[in-house]
Amino acid sequence: MIWISLSSNRLTGTIPTGIGYLTKLAILQLGNNSLSGSVPPQLGDCKSLIWLDLNSNNLTGPLPGELASQAGLVMPGSVSGKQFAFVRNEGGTDCRGAGGLVEFEDIRAERLERFPMVHSCPATRIYSGMTMYTFSANGSMIYFDVSYNSVSGFIPPSYGNMGYLQVLNLGHNRLTGTIPDSLGGLKAIGVLDLSHNDLQGYIPGSLGSLSFLSDLDVSNNNLTGPIPFGGQLTTFPITRYANNSGLCGVPLRPCGSAPRRPVTAQVHSKKQTVATAVIAGIAFSFMCLVMLVMALYRAWKVQKKEQKREKFIESLPTSGSCSWKLSSVPEPLSINVATFEKPLRKLTFAHLLEATNGFSAETMIGSGGFGEVYKAQLKDGSTVAIKKLIRITGQGDREFMAEMETIGKIKHRNLVPLLGYCKIGEERLLVYEYMKWGSLETVLHEVSRKGGVFLNWAARKKIAVGAARGLAFLHHSCIPHIIHRDMKSSNVLLDENLEARVSDFGMARLVSALDTHLSVSTLAGTPGYVPPEYYQSFRCTAKGDVYSYGVILLELLSGKKPIDPGEFGEDNNLVGWAKQLYREKRGVEILDQELVTEKSGDVELFHYLKIASQCLDDRPFKRPTMIQVMAMFKELKADSAEEDDSLDEFSLKETPLVEESRDKEP
């Protein structure tokens, strides 16, 4: 038994303790019934349980701490690694469809909006999410909803050990005590609802470190003290903290108040009263005069700054498709850049302007669908890349800041790290680590043709594995998983050691229970890299990224662009051309002849070509995952006679990776 769904029925009685014997049970849905009694501690014995929905019942008693003890031993199969949509309960027993869960792996995403459960009542919200393939440690539940019941007692501190938990809804109960500081350990949490209880004490500062938190609600409790400053806690609306008389700080009223002046003793003498009145009148007149002078001075100063700001804005170049929109920003030069690296902590917008010569055309090193990229030389001698975003998706300030805070903490040797970000009016700037060699697209297709450098097979192999490693990290090691959505050779950058770094992954939506966008209105991706299924469903998947990676691998093997009318004609592309040759057993014609002549031989090239063909399968379920692609690369290295190189470390000394182009003109 893997999945039990009995939601929205008329069940009564208690939850059977025998459910604890179902060690393979992954999903248990008992919401919207009339169940009574307590939540059985035996549910903690369900070692594969990742989804527990008990909302809108008559449950009482304490929350069992044993629920945090699952091992999450869900192996690939009918549940794990699948895409789901579910409806979160935001309206109590009136929302009969709340908690509904449906798999939509083979369902057009736009059809979800027509499901009856989605419109069961106005107070519901639809989410999409993906269950993970395997878990190796306790705390693997990803969804737990026991809202709209009457459970009481304390929140078990052990719940902070559920490292994969994405949704925790304990709202509308009778919980008492404090919010455990251990909840700061919920590193994957996105939805945390503790509202409508009797919780007391402070909001733990540890909650400020929850990078993926996008919906927090602690309203209608008895909480006191300041809202922790930092992270995303101060970005949530007032309603999420309402009806806690002792809470203060952003976004609520400021903490503390000016001390009241001591009441003076009553003056008994008439003479003293008159003298006091005269002195007070003189003092008042003097203060009025001083305030008038200060007001005039301030008005003059503001006007001067306004003129200076207008001249500054007019002086900004419009080197590309974007224009500067700073008309409503006071003192834009002094705005700080939010940074994730200590050496950049004091960076301001003025420093970025100076480092790019006012974002001049001479410093622009690239442009794409998300904006223009500029090379910036900072005062300390370091070089960074600054991306000036085109406004996309209509994100609000809080959503933008939350996403940037999340992306800034993702570090990997094969990802381009986000060093900081800055918001000035409607403009949004991202600061990245500078990559010396630029994009793979430029080096492979443009530089070599102009007589610059030539990437030999050792270099291309290193780039192929590095890009795969970075994409595998996004798909399988990030919590929650990240789908790139626009994997292409121009988004694979090369550092000074020709190590591949995947870029622009921060522009992708995070695949988690927080993603309310189940489909996109326009086709995601770049022509030549878009998998065939995207033309039907418009839904982005990890297997779509695998297809795009297959195109990049084919580029490295063939040396050809994905779309080239002069090479493939108007109605064909690199993938179609290569598949036809592959079917006709003419695979050698696909390969770059500069590579075939190398000593590495054709055998290894054909192995990599076979991996590319698997990634480019028209059927998504037939494509390997990026973890499987990495395993295939590892197997090739194990079978290879080379001893100097390994999957994770390529030798730069034995074989030069960049050579002078063989077609270089004298």
PDB file of N, CA and C in Angstrom, residues 94 167 241 274 333 335 446 493 542:
ATOM      1  N   ASP A  94     -15.280  24.387   5.048  1.00  0.00           N
ATOM      2  CA  ASP A  94     -16.065  24.810   3.892  1.00  0.00           C
ATOM      3  C   ASP A  94     -15.379  24.463   2.583  1.00  0.00           C
ATOM      4  N   VAL A 167       6.007  22.037   3.381  1.00  0.00           N
ATOM      5  CA  VAL A 167       4.767  22.643   3.852  1.00  0.00           C
ATOM      6  C   VAL A 167       4.459  22.113   5.246  1.00  0.00           C
ATOM      7  N   TYR A 241       1.103  38.777  10.704  1.00  0.00           N
ATOM      8  CA  TYR A 241       1.493  38.961  12.110  1.00  0.00           C
ATOM      9  C   TYR A 241       0.360  39.554  12.953  1.00  0.00           C
ATOM     10  N   VAL A 274       3.011  83.605  35.462  1.00  0.00           N
ATOM     11  CA  VAL A 274       3.162  84.607  34.406  1.00  0.00           C
ATOM     12  C   VAL A 274       4.548  84.526  33.780  1.00  0.00           C
ATOM     13  N   LEU A 333      22.276  57.056  -6.122  1.00  0.00           N
ATOM     14  CA  LEU A 333      23.700  56.730  -6.067  1.00  0.00           C
ATOM     15  C   LEU A 333      24.099  56.049  -4.764  1.00  0.00           C
ATOM     16  N   ILE A 335      22.321  53.939  -2.961  1.00  0.00           N
ATOM     17  CA  ILE A 335      21.653  52.665  -2.683  1.00  0.00           C
ATOM     18  C   ILE A 335      22.686  51.544  -2.626  1.00  0.00           C
ATOM     19  N   GLU A 446      32.348  31.186 -32.602  1.00  0.00           N
ATOM     20  CA  GLU A 446      32.753  32.477 -33.135  1.00  0.00           C
ATOM     21  C   GLU A 446      34.250  32.714 -33.041  1.00  0.00           C
ATOM     22  N   LEU A 493      29.121  29.139 -19.251  1.00  0.00           N
ATOM     23  CA  LEU A 493      30.269  30.039 -19.271  1.00  0.00           C
ATOM     24  C   LEU A 493      31.531  29.288 -18.877  1.00  0.00           C
ATOM     25  N   ALA A 542      12.387  18.638 -15.748  1.00  0.00           N
ATOM     26  CA  ALA A 542      13.806  18.292 -15.693  1.00  0.00           C
ATOM     27  C   ALA A 542      14.217  17.546 -16.957  1.00  0.00           C
TER      28      ALA A 542
END
